[in-house]
CSV table of C-alpha atoms in Angstrom, one decimal:
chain,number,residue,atom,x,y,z
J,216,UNK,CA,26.6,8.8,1.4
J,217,UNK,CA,30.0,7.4,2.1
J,218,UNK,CA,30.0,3.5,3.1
J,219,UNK,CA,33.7,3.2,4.0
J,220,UNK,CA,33.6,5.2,7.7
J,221,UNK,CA,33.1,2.8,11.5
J,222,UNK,CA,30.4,5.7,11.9
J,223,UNK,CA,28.0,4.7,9.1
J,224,UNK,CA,25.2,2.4,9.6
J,225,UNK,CA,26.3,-1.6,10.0
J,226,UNK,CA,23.3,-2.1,7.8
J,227,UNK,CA,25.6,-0.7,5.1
J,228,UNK,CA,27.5,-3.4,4.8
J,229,UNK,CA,25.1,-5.6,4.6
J,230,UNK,CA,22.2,-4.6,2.2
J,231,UNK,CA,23.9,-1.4,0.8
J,232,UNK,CA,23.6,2.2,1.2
J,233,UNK,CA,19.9,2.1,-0.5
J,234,UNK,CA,18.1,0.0,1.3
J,235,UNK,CA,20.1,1.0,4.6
J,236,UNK,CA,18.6,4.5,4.0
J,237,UNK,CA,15.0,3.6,3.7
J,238,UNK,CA,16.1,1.5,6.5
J,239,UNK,CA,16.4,4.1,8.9
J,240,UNK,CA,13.9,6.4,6.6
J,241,UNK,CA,11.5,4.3,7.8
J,242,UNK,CA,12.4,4.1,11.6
J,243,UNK,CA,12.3,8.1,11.8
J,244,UNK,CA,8.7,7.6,10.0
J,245,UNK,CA,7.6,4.9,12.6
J,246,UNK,CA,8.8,6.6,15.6
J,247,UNK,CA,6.9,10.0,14.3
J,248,UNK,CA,3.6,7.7,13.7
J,249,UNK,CA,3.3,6.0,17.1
J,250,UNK,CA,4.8,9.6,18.8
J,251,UNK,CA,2.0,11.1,17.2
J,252,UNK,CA,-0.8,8.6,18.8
J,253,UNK,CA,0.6,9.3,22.0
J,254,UNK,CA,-0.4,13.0,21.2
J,255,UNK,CA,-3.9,11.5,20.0
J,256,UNK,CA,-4.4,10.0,23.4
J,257,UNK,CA,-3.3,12.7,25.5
J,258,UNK,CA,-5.1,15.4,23.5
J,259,UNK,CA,-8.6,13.5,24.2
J,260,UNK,CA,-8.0,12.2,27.4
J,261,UNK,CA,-7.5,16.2,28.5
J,262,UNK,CA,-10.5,16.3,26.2
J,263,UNK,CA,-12.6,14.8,28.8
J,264,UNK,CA,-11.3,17.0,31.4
J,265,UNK,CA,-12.3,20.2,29.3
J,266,UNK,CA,-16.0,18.6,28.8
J,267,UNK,CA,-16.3,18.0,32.5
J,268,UNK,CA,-15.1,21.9,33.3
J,269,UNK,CA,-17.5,23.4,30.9
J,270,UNK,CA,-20.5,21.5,31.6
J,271,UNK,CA,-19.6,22.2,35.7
J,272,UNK,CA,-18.2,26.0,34.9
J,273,UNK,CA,-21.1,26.9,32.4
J,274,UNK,CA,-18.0,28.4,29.8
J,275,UNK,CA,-18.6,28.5,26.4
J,276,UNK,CA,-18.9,24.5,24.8
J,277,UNK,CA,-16.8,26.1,21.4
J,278,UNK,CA,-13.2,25.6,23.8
J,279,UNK,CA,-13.9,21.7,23.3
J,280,UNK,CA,-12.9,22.3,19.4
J,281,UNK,CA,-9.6,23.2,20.2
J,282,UNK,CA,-8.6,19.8,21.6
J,283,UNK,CA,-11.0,18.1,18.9
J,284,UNK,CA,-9.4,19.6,16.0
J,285,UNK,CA,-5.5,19.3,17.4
J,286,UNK,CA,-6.5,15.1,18.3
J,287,UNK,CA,-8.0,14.9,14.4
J,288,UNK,CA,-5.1,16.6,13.2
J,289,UNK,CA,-2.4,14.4,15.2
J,290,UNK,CA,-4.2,11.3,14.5
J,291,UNK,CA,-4.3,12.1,10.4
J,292,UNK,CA,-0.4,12.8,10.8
J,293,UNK,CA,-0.3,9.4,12.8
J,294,UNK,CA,-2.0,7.4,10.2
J,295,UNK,CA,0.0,9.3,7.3
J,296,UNK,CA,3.4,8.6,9.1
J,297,UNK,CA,2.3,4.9,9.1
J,298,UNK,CA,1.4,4.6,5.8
J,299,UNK,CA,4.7,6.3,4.3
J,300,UNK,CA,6.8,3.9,7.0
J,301,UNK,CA,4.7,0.8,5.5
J,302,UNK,CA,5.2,2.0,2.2
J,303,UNK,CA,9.2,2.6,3.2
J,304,UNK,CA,9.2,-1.1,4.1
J,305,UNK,CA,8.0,-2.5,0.5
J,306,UNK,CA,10.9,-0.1,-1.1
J,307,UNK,CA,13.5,-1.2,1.8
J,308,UNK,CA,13.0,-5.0,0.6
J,309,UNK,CA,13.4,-4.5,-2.9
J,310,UNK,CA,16.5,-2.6,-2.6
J,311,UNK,CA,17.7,-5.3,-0.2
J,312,UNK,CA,16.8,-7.9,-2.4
J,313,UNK,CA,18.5,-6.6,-5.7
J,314,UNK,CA,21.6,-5.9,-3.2
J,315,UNK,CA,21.7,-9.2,-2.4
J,316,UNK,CA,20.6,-10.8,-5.8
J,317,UNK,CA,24.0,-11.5,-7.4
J,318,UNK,CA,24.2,-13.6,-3.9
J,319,UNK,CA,20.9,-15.5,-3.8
J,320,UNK,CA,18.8,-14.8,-6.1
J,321,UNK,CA,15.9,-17.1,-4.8
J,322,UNK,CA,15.4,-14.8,-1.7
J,323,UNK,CA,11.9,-14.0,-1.0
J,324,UNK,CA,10.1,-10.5,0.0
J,325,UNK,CA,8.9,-12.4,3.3
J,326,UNK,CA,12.5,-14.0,4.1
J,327,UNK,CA,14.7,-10.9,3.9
J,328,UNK,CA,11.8,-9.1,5.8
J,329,UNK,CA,12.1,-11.3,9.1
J,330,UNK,CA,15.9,-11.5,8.5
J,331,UNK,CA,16.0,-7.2,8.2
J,332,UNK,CA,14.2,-7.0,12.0
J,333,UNK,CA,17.6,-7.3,13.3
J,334,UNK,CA,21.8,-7.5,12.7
J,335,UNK,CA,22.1,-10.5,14.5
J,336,UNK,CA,18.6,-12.7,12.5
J,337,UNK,CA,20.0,-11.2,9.8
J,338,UNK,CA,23.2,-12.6,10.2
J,339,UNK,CA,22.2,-15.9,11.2
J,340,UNK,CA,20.3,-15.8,7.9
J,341,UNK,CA,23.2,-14.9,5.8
J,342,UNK,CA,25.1,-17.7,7.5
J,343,UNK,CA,22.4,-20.4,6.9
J,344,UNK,CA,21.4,-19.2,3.0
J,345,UNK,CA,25.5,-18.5,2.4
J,346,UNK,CA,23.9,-14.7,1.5
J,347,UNK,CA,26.0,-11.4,1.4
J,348,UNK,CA,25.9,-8.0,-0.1
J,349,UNK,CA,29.1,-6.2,-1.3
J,350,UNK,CA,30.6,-3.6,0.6
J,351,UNK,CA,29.9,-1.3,-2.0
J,352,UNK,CA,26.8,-2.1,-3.2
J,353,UNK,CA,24.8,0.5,-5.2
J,354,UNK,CA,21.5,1.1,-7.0
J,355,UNK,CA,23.4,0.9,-9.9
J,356,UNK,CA,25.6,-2.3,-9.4
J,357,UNK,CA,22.0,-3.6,-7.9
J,358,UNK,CA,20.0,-3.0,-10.8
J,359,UNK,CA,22.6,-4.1,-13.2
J,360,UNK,CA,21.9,-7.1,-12.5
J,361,UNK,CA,18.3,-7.8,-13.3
J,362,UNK,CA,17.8,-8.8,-16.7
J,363,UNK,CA,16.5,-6.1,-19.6
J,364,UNK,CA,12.8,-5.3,-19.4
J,365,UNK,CA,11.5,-7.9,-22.5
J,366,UNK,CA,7.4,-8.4,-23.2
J,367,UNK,CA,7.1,-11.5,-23.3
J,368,UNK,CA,7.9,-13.0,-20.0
J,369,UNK,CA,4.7,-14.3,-18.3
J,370,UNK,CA,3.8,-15.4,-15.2
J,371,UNK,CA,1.1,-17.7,-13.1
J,372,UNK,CA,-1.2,-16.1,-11.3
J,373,UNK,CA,-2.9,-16.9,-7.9
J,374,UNK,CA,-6.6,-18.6,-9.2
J,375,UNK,CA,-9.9,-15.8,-8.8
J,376,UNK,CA,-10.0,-12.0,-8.9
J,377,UNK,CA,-6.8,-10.1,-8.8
J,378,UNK,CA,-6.3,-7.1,-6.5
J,379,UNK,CA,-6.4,-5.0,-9.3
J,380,UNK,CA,-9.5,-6.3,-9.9
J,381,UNK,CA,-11.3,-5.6,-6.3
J,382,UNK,CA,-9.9,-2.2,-6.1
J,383,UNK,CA,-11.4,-1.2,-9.7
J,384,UNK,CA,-14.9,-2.6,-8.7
J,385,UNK,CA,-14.3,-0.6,-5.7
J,386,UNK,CA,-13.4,2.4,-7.1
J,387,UNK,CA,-16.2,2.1,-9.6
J,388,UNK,CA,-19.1,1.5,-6.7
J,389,UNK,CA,-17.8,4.8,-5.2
J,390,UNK,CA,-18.0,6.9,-7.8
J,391,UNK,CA,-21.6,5.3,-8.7
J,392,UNK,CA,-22.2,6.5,-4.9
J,393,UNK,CA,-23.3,9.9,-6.2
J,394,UNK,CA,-25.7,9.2,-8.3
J,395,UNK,CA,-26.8,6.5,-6.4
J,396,UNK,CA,-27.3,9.3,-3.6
J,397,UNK,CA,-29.5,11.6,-6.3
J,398,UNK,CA,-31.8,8.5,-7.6
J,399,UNK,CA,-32.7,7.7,-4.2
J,400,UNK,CA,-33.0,11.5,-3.0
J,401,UNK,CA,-35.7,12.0,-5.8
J,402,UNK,CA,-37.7,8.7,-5.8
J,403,UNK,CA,-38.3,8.8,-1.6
J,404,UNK,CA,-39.2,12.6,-3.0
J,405,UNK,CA,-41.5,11.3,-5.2
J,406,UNK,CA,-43.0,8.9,-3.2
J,407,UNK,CA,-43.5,10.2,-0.1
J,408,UNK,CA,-47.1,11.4,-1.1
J,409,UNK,CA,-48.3,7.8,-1.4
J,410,UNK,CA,-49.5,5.3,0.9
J,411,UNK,CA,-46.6,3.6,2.4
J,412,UNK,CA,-44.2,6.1,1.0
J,413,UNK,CA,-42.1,7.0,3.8
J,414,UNK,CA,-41.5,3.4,4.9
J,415,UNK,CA,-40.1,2.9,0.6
J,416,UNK,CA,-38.3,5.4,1.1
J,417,UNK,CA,-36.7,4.8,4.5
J,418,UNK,CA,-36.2,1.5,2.7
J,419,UNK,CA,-34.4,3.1,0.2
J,420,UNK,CA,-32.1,5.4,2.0
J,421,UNK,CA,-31.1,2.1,3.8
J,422,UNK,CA,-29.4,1.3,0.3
J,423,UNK,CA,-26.9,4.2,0.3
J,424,UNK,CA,-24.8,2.6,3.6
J,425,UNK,CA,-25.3,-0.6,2.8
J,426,UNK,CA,-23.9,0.3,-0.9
J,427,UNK,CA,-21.1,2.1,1.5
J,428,UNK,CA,-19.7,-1.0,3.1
J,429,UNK,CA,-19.7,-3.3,-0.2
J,430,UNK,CA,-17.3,-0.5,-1.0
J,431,UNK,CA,-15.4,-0.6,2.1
J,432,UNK,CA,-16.0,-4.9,1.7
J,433,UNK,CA,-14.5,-4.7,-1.7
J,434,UNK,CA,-11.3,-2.6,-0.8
J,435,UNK,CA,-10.8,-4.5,2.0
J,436,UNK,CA,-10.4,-8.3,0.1
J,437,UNK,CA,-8.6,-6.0,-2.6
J,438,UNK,CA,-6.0,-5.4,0.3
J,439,UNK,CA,-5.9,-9.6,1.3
J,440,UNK,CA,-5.5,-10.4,-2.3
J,441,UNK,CA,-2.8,-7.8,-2.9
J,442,UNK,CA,-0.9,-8.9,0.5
J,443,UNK,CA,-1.3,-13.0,-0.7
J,444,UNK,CA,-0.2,-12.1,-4.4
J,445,UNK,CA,2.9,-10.4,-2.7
J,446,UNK,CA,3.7,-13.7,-0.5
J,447,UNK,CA,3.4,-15.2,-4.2
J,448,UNK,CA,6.3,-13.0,-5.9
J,449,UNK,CA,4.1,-10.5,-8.1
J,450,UNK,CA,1.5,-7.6,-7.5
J,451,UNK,CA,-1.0,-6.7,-10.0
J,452,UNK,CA,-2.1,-3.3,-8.7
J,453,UNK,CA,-0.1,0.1,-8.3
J,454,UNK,CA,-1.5,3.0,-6.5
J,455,UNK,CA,-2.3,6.5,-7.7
J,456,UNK,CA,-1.9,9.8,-6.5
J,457,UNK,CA,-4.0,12.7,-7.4
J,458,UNK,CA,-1.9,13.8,-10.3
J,459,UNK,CA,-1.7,10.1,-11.7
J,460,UNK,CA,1.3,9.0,-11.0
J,461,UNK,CA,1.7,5.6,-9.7
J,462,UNK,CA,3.3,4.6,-7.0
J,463,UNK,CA,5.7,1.5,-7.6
J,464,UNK,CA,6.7,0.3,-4.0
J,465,UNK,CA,6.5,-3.3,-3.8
J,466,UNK,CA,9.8,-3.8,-6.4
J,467,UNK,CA,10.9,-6.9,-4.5
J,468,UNK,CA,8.3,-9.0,-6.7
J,469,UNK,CA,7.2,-8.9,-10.0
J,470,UNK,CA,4.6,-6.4,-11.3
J,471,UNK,CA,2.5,-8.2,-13.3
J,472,UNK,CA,-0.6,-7.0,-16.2
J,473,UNK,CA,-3.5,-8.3,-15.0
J,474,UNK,CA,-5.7,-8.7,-18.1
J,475,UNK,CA,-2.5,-10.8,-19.5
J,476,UNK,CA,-0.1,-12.2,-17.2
J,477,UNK,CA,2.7,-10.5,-19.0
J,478,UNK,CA,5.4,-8.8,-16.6
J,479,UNK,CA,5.5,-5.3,-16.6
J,480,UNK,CA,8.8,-4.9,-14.5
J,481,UNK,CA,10.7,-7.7,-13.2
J,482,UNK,CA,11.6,-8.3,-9.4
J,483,UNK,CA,14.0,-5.9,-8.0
J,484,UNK,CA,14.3,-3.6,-11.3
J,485,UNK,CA,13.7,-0.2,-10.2
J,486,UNK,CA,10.3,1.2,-9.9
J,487,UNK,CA,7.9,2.7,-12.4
J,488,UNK,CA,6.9,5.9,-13.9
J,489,UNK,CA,3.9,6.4,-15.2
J,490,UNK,CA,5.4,6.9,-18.7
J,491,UNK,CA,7.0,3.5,-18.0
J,492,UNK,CA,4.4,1.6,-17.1
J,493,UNK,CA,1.4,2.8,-19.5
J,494,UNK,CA,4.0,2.1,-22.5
J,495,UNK,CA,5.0,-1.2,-21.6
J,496,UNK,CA,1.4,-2.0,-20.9
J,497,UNK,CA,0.5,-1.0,-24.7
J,498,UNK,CA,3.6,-2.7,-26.1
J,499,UNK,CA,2.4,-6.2,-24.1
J,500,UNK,CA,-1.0,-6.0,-25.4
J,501,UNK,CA,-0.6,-5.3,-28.5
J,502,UNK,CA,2.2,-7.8,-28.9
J,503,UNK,CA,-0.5,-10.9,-26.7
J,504,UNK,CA,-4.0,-9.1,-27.9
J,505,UNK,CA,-5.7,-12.4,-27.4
J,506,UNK,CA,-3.5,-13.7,-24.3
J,507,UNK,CA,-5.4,-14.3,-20.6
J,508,UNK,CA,-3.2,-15.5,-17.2
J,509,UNK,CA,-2.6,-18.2,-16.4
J,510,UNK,CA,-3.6,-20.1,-13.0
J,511,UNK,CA,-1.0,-21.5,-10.7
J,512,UNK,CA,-2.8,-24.9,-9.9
């Protein structure tokens, strides 16, 4: 992508081509998300035209799936487009903030996010911090300037459970849902012979949705801790894909181990593999077996 023409994105010349990509990457991906639950809306709000017709006509009630699979569809498009443009946004301010590191270094996630809403904030904040990317900033020139990966550079932590933490328990209740599901399938089985049976197991099967939302309940403060360890420079968590390959987003803080405290990659360092990231995990723990993180007070 050439930087030099008037025609190019002023946002160029301010964060560099990267970031000015995902930049407008993730405007395309918003505009698709909200267009799509616009669709959503329309689809069943002629939805309850359709239901009125065939109730008043007497046609066949298997025309209402057409509408209700075309609003299900949109609205899973929707909510993928938003998650990708969210996603967009975590990779937009790292790559602004290692285009403007050699700058101001002390820039936060958080400031450069409020200053990236607009040319003119984000010039008033360049102004104010005496901030500035070159005009021919580059992942390269960007990354050359974060220090070399080393495993021993720790850092404080926010005090209780980490994100990483709540989503593990998380994902562990799910996948005990299963056989949660069986156990309580065969005891109300079991027990629905004996006096007061079916009320023990109408007890029981009350477990299975309240063991549902604890899930939900755990993922949920998993998301709030992940969101307040990223206002505090590091995340301790990474996502996973199907195939198992992480998904290294938020590079505009520090990813941290969370059984040690030991950075795994540095602020504004380009993002993971999963190579990457399961050796450096072995190399930290086996150089700190015994270390645990430290609290920020």
């Amino acid at each position: 992508m050439s930087t030099t023409t008037a025609v190019e994105d002023v946002w160029v010349r301010r964060i560099g081509p990267e970031a000015a990509k995902m930049r407008r990457a993730r405007a395309r991906l918003r505009i698709w998300a909200w267009s799509l639950i616009l669709v959503t809306f329309a689809t069943y709000a002629a939805l309850v035209g359709v239901i009125a017709d065939v109730r008043r006509v007497g046609h066949d009630f298997t025309v209402v799936l057409l509408p209700v699979f075309l609003g299900a569809f949109t609205l899973l498009g929707a909510i993928v487009c938003g998650a990708l443009a969210r996603s967009m946004r975590f990779r937009m301010e790292g790559a602004a903030l290692a285009a403007l590191r050699p700058t101001v270094s002390d820039a936060s996630p958080l400031e450069i996010r409020n200053a990236l809403r607009r040319a003119d904030r984000f010039d008033g904040w360049v102004r104010e911090r005496g901030a500035g990317a070159p005009r021919a900033a580059s992942s390269v020139a960007a990354s050359s300037a974060v220090e070399p990966w080393r495993p021993d550079v720790s850092r404080r932590l926010l005090p209780g459970r980490t994100s990483f933490q709540w989503f593990r328990l998380a994902w562990g209740m799910l996948v005990a849902a299963a056989p949660l599901m069986m156990v309580v399938m065969l005891t109300a089985l079991i027990l629905r012979r004996l006096p007061g049976g079916p009320v023990i197991g109408l007890v029981l099967w009350c477990l299975l949705p309240a063991w549902m939302l604890l899930t939900l309940g755990c993922s949920i403060i998993g998301q709030v801790r992940q969101a307040a360890e990223y206002r505090a420079g590091y995340r301790t968590a990474v996502a996973r894909t199907r195939s198992g390959a992480i998904i290294d987003d938020r590079t505009g803080v520090d990813l941290v181990d969370p059984k040690t405290g030991f950075v795994i990659r540095p602020a504004c360092a380009p993002s993971l593999n999963r190579a990457t990231y399961d050796a450096r995990i072995r190399e930290i723990r086996a150089a700190h077996p015994d270390a645990i993180p430290q609290r920020l007070g």
